[in-house]
Amino acid sequence: TRKRRQPEPPLAEQGVLRNEYFELRIDPTTGSIHSLTDYHTRGNRLTQQLALRMPAWASTLPVRAEEQPEMLYSVMAADEVVVTASNTQFGEIISRGRLVDRHARRLAGFEQALRVRRGSRVLEFDIRLDVEREPDPDPWNSYYALRLAWGDATAEMCRSVHLTSQSTDGVQLEAPHFVDVRGEKTRTTLLSGGLPYHRRFGLRKLDTLLVVRGETARRFRLGIAVDLPHPAPAALSFLAPPKVLSQ
């Protein structure tokens, strides 16, 4: 007898998005990405959060900021994490909540929609911020950011320069198209969607600046691509996604 073909699973379940290239899990407490894994390599490839960085908080810390640099950032607190679309072709999960300081005082509201599509190596971000606390005046030190961290400290970082990929060990980066993190067997690409400024911390962390003092934009679209062979065409198409025509 012929075996029945197993139905394809939906791309979104509570707290999980997946397709044939990757799977990600969302932290129900924060609404951030707890893990991003593929099906060929071991271990977590990436974590993500939204945060406000405020160096002025250093004066209130019980330890030196150099010893605990994470204390200069706000914390995500999710009010809800909901599956808003799930079928065999498309999945979306939206997290809504607050960014708070270490005393639980509200600094901003956030909405982060994460989307996956069958056949696509790109995880899409659609982020909205409701800023209540403005960053301090120094834009390279105080800002709202999308924060990424990865596990491979030996990975090489490259940035887009006129749509070519150039290796960099810089701290303050300008890359409006993409930033590449290349491991021995993996390649993780931030499609920055026209957001040009990024700040690197050590060997495993990157902040992409969303809002600095005086910035009026509050909605941002970015992508994370898993093992993308050619980032430049994907970065360009991500800047101008195809329009969906209504039937």
CSV table of C-alpha atoms in Angstrom, one decimal:
chain,number,residue,atom,x,y,z
A,1,THR,CA,0.0,0.0,0.0
A,2,ARG,CA,1.1,3.5,-0.7
A,3,LYS,CA,2.1,5.6,2.2
A,4,ARG,CA,0.1,8.8,2.7
A,5,ARG,CA,2.1,11.9,2.5
A,6,GLN,CA,2.4,13.6,5.9
A,7,PRO,CA,0.7,17.1,5.8
A,8,GLU,CA,3.1,20.0,6.1
A,9,PRO,CA,3.1,21.6,9.5
A,10,PRO,CA,2.0,25.2,10.0
A,11,LEU,CA,4.8,27.7,10.2
A,12,ALA,CA,3.7,29.3,13.5
A,13,GLU,CA,2.7,27.7,16.8
A,14,GLN,CA,2.6,29.4,20.2
A,15,GLY,CA,6.0,30.8,20.7
A,16,VAL,CA,7.6,29.1,17.7
A,17,LEU,CA,8.1,30.1,14.1
A,18,ARG,CA,9.7,27.7,11.6
A,19,ASN,CA,10.2,26.8,7.9
A,20,GLU,CA,12.5,24.4,6.1
A,21,TYR,CA,15.6,26.5,6.9
A,22,PHE,CA,15.3,27.5,10.5
A,23,GLU,CA,13.3,27.5,13.7
A,24,LEU,CA,13.1,30.3,16.3
A,25,ARG,CA,11.6,30.4,19.8
A,26,ILE,CA,10.2,33.5,21.4
A,27,ASP,CA,10.6,34.2,25.1
A,28,PRO,CA,7.0,34.5,26.5
A,29,THR,CA,8.2,36.8,29.3
A,30,THR,CA,10.0,39.3,27.2
A,31,GLY,CA,8.8,38.8,23.6
A,32,SER,CA,12.4,38.7,22.4
A,33,ILE,CA,14.0,35.9,20.3
A,34,HIS,CA,15.3,33.3,22.8
A,35,SER,CA,16.9,31.1,20.1
A,36,LEU,CA,17.4,30.7,16.4
A,37,THR,CA,18.5,27.3,15.2
A,38,ASP,CA,18.9,25.5,11.8
A,39,TYR,CA,18.7,21.8,11.0
A,40,HIS,CA,22.3,21.2,10.2
A,41,THR,CA,24.5,22.7,12.9
A,42,ARG,CA,24.3,22.3,16.7
A,43,GLY,CA,23.5,25.1,19.1
A,44,ASN,CA,21.8,28.5,19.2
A,45,ARG,CA,22.8,30.8,16.4
A,46,LEU,CA,21.2,34.0,17.6
A,47,THR,CA,19.3,35.9,20.2
A,48,GLN,CA,17.6,39.2,19.8
A,49,GLN,CA,16.0,42.0,21.9
A,50,LEU,CA,14.9,45.6,21.7
A,51,ALA,CA,16.4,48.0,24.2
A,52,LEU,CA,17.2,51.6,25.2
A,53,ARG,CA,20.8,52.2,26.1
A,54,MET,CA,21.4,54.8,28.7
A,55,PRO,CA,25.0,55.3,29.9
A,56,ALA,CA,23.8,57.8,32.4
A,57,TRP,CA,22.5,54.9,34.5
A,58,ALA,CA,26.1,53.9,35.3
A,59,SER,CA,26.1,56.4,38.2
A,60,THR,CA,23.3,54.5,39.9
A,61,LEU,CA,24.8,51.0,39.6
A,62,PRO,CA,26.2,49.1,42.5
A,63,VAL,CA,29.0,47.8,40.3
A,64,ARG,CA,31.2,49.4,37.6
A,65,ALA,CA,29.4,49.5,34.2
A,66,GLU,CA,32.4,47.8,32.6
A,67,GLU,CA,31.7,44.7,34.8
A,68,GLN,CA,28.1,44.5,33.9
A,69,PRO,CA,27.5,46.4,30.7
A,70,GLU,CA,24.0,44.9,30.3
A,71,MET,CA,22.9,47.1,33.2
A,72,LEU,CA,23.0,50.1,30.9
A,73,TYR,CA,20.2,48.7,28.8
A,74,SER,CA,16.4,48.5,29.4
A,75,VAL,CA,14.5,45.3,29.8
A,76,MET,CA,11.7,43.9,27.6
A,77,ALA,CA,8.5,43.0,29.4
A,78,ALA,CA,5.9,41.4,27.2
A,79,ASP,CA,2.1,41.9,27.8
A,80,GLU,CA,1.2,39.4,25.1
A,81,VAL,CA,2.8,37.1,22.5
A,82,VAL,CA,0.2,35.9,20.0
A,83,VAL,CA,0.1,33.9,16.8
A,84,THR,CA,-1.6,36.1,14.3
A,85,ALA,CA,-1.2,34.0,11.1
A,86,SER,CA,-0.3,30.3,10.7
A,87,ASN,CA,-0.6,28.1,7.7
A,88,THR,CA,1.8,26.0,5.5
A,89,GLN,CA,3.0,29.1,3.6
A,90,PHE,CA,3.2,31.9,6.1
A,91,GLY,CA,3.5,32.4,9.8
A,92,GLU,CA,3.5,35.5,12.1
A,93,ILE,CA,3.8,36.1,15.8
A,94,ILE,CA,3.4,39.5,17.3
A,95,SER,CA,4.8,40.5,20.7
A,96,ARG,CA,3.5,43.6,22.5
A,97,GLY,CA,4.8,45.1,25.7
A,98,ARG,CA,7.0,47.6,27.4
A,99,LEU,CA,10.6,48.5,27.7
A,100,VAL,CA,11.4,49.2,31.3
A,101,ASP,CA,14.4,50.3,33.4
A,102,ARG,CA,15.8,48.2,36.2
A,103,HIS,CA,13.3,49.7,38.6
A,104,ALA,CA,10.4,48.6,36.3
A,105,ARG,CA,9.6,52.2,35.1
A,106,ARG,CA,8.2,52.3,31.6
A,107,LEU,CA,10.4,53.9,29.0
A,108,ALA,CA,8.6,52.9,25.8
A,109,GLY,CA,6.0,50.6,24.4
A,110,PHE,CA,6.9,48.1,21.7
A,111,GLU,CA,5.2,45.9,19.1
A,112,GLN,CA,7.4,43.4,17.3
A,113,ALA,CA,6.0,41.3,14.5
A,114,LEU,CA,8.1,38.3,13.3
A,115,ARG,CA,7.2,36.7,10.0
A,116,VAL,CA,8.4,33.6,8.1
A,117,ARG,CA,7.5,32.3,4.7
A,118,ARG,CA,8.0,28.9,3.2
A,119,GLY,CA,10.9,28.9,0.8
A,120,SER,CA,12.5,32.0,2.3
A,121,ARG,CA,15.7,32.1,4.3
A,122,VAL,CA,14.7,35.5,5.7
A,123,LEU,CA,13.1,36.1,9.1
A,124,GLU,CA,11.2,39.5,8.8
A,125,PHE,CA,10.9,42.0,11.6
A,126,ASP,CA,8.3,44.8,11.7
A,127,ILE,CA,8.9,46.9,14.8
A,128,ARG,CA,7.0,49.8,16.2
A,129,LEU,CA,8.1,51.8,19.2
A,130,ASP,CA,6.1,54.2,21.3
A,131,VAL,CA,8.9,56.3,22.8
A,132,GLU,CA,8.2,58.0,26.2
A,133,ARG,CA,11.8,58.4,27.4
A,134,GLU,CA,14.0,60.1,24.8
A,135,PRO,CA,17.6,58.9,24.5
A,136,ASP,CA,20.4,61.2,25.8
A,137,PRO,CA,22.1,63.5,23.2
A,138,ASP,CA,25.1,61.3,22.4
A,139,PRO,CA,23.8,59.2,19.5
A,140,TRP,CA,26.6,56.6,19.5
A,141,ASN,CA,26.1,55.9,23.2
A,142,SER,CA,22.4,56.4,23.9
A,143,TYR,CA,19.7,55.0,21.6
A,144,TYR,CA,16.9,52.6,21.1
A,145,ALA,CA,18.3,49.5,19.2
A,146,LEU,CA,17.7,46.1,17.9
A,147,ARG,CA,20.3,44.0,19.7
A,148,LEU,CA,21.7,40.8,18.3
A,149,ALA,CA,24.0,38.3,20.0
A,150,TRP,CA,25.5,35.1,18.6
A,151,GLY,CA,27.5,32.3,20.1
A,152,ASP,CA,30.5,32.0,17.8
A,153,ALA,CA,33.2,34.3,19.0
A,154,THR,CA,35.4,33.3,16.1
A,155,ALA,CA,32.9,34.5,13.5
A,156,GLU,CA,34.1,37.1,11.0
A,157,MET,CA,32.0,40.3,10.6
A,158,CYS,CA,31.5,41.9,7.3
A,159,ARG,CA,29.5,45.0,6.3
A,160,SER,CA,28.0,46.3,3.1
A,161,VAL,CA,30.1,48.9,1.2
A,162,HIS,CA,28.5,49.9,-2.0
A,163,LEU,CA,26.7,46.5,-2.1
A,164,THR,CA,30.0,44.6,-1.7
A,165,SER,CA,30.9,42.7,1.5
A,166,GLN,CA,33.9,44.1,3.3
A,167,SER,CA,35.5,42.5,6.4
A,168,THR,CA,35.5,44.9,9.4
A,169,ASP,CA,36.7,45.0,13.0
A,170,GLY,CA,35.3,48.4,13.6
A,171,VAL,CA,33.1,49.4,16.5
A,172,GLN,CA,31.0,52.1,14.9
A,173,LEU,CA,29.7,50.7,11.6
A,174,GLU,CA,27.9,52.3,8.7
A,175,ALA,CA,26.1,49.6,6.7
A,176,PRO,CA,22.7,50.5,5.2
A,177,HIS,CA,22.2,47.3,3.3
A,178,PHE,CA,23.5,44.4,5.4
A,179,VAL,CA,25.9,43.1,8.1
A,180,ASP,CA,27.2,39.5,7.7
A,181,VAL,CA,28.4,37.3,10.6
A,182,ARG,CA,30.3,34.4,9.0
A,183,GLY,CA,31.3,31.3,11.0
A,184,GLU,CA,33.1,28.3,9.8
A,185,LYS,CA,29.9,26.5,8.7
A,186,THR,CA,27.3,29.2,9.1
A,187,ARG,CA,26.4,32.6,7.7
A,188,THR,CA,23.9,34.9,9.4
A,189,THR,CA,23.0,38.2,7.7
A,190,LEU,CA,21.3,41.2,9.1
A,191,LEU,CA,19.3,42.9,6.3
A,192,SER,CA,19.2,46.4,7.8
A,193,GLY,CA,16.5,47.8,5.5
A,194,GLY,CA,18.2,51.2,5.1
A,195,LEU,CA,19.1,51.6,8.8
A,196,PRO,CA,22.7,52.6,8.4
A,197,TYR,CA,24.3,52.8,11.9
A,198,HIS,CA,25.4,49.8,14.0
A,199,ARG,CA,27.6,49.5,17.1
A,200,ARG,CA,29.6,46.4,17.8
A,201,PHE,CA,30.4,45.2,21.3
A,202,GLY,CA,33.1,42.6,21.7
A,203,LEU,CA,33.1,39.6,19.4
A,204,ARG,CA,29.5,38.5,19.7
A,205,LYS,CA,27.1,41.5,19.9
A,206,LEU,CA,25.8,44.1,17.6
A,207,ASP,CA,23.3,47.0,18.2
A,208,THR,CA,21.5,48.4,15.2
A,209,LEU,CA,20.4,51.9,16.0
A,210,LEU,CA,16.7,52.6,15.6
A,211,VAL,CA,16.0,55.8,17.5
A,212,VAL,CA,18.5,58.5,18.6
A,213,ARG,CA,17.7,61.9,20.1
A,214,GLY,CA,15.6,63.8,17.6
A,215,GLU,CA,14.6,60.9,15.4
A,216,THR,CA,10.9,60.9,14.5
A,217,ALA,CA,10.6,57.4,12.8
A,218,ARG,CA,8.9,54.9,15.0
A,219,ARG,CA,8.4,51.9,12.6
A,220,PHE,CA,11.2,49.8,11.3
A,221,ARG,CA,11.6,46.8,9.0
A,222,LEU,CA,14.6,44.5,9.2
A,223,GLY,CA,15.5,40.9,8.4
A,224,ILE,CA,17.7,38.1,9.5
A,225,ALA,CA,18.8,35.7,6.8
A,226,VAL,CA,20.1,32.2,7.5
A,227,ASP,CA,22.9,30.9,5.3
A,228,LEU,CA,22.1,33.3,2.5
A,229,PRO,CA,24.7,32.7,-0.4
A,230,HIS,CA,24.4,36.2,-1.9
A,231,PRO,CA,23.4,39.0,0.6
A,232,ALA,CA,23.5,42.0,-1.8
A,233,PRO,CA,20.5,41.0,-4.0
A,234,ALA,CA,18.5,40.0,-1.0
A,235,ALA,CA,19.3,43.3,0.7
A,236,LEU,CA,18.1,45.3,-2.3
A,237,SER,CA,14.9,43.3,-2.7
A,238,PHE,CA,14.3,43.7,1.1
A,239,LEU,CA,14.4,47.4,0.7
A,240,ALA,CA,11.7,47.3,-2.0
A,241,PRO,CA,9.6,44.2,-1.2
A,242,PRO,CA,7.1,43.1,-3.9
A,243,LYS,CA,3.6,44.5,-3.5
A,244,VAL,CA,0.8,42.1,-2.7
A,245,LEU,CA,-2.0,42.5,-5.2
A,246,SER,CA,-5.5,42.0,-3.8
A,247,GLN,CA,-7.6,39.4,-5.6
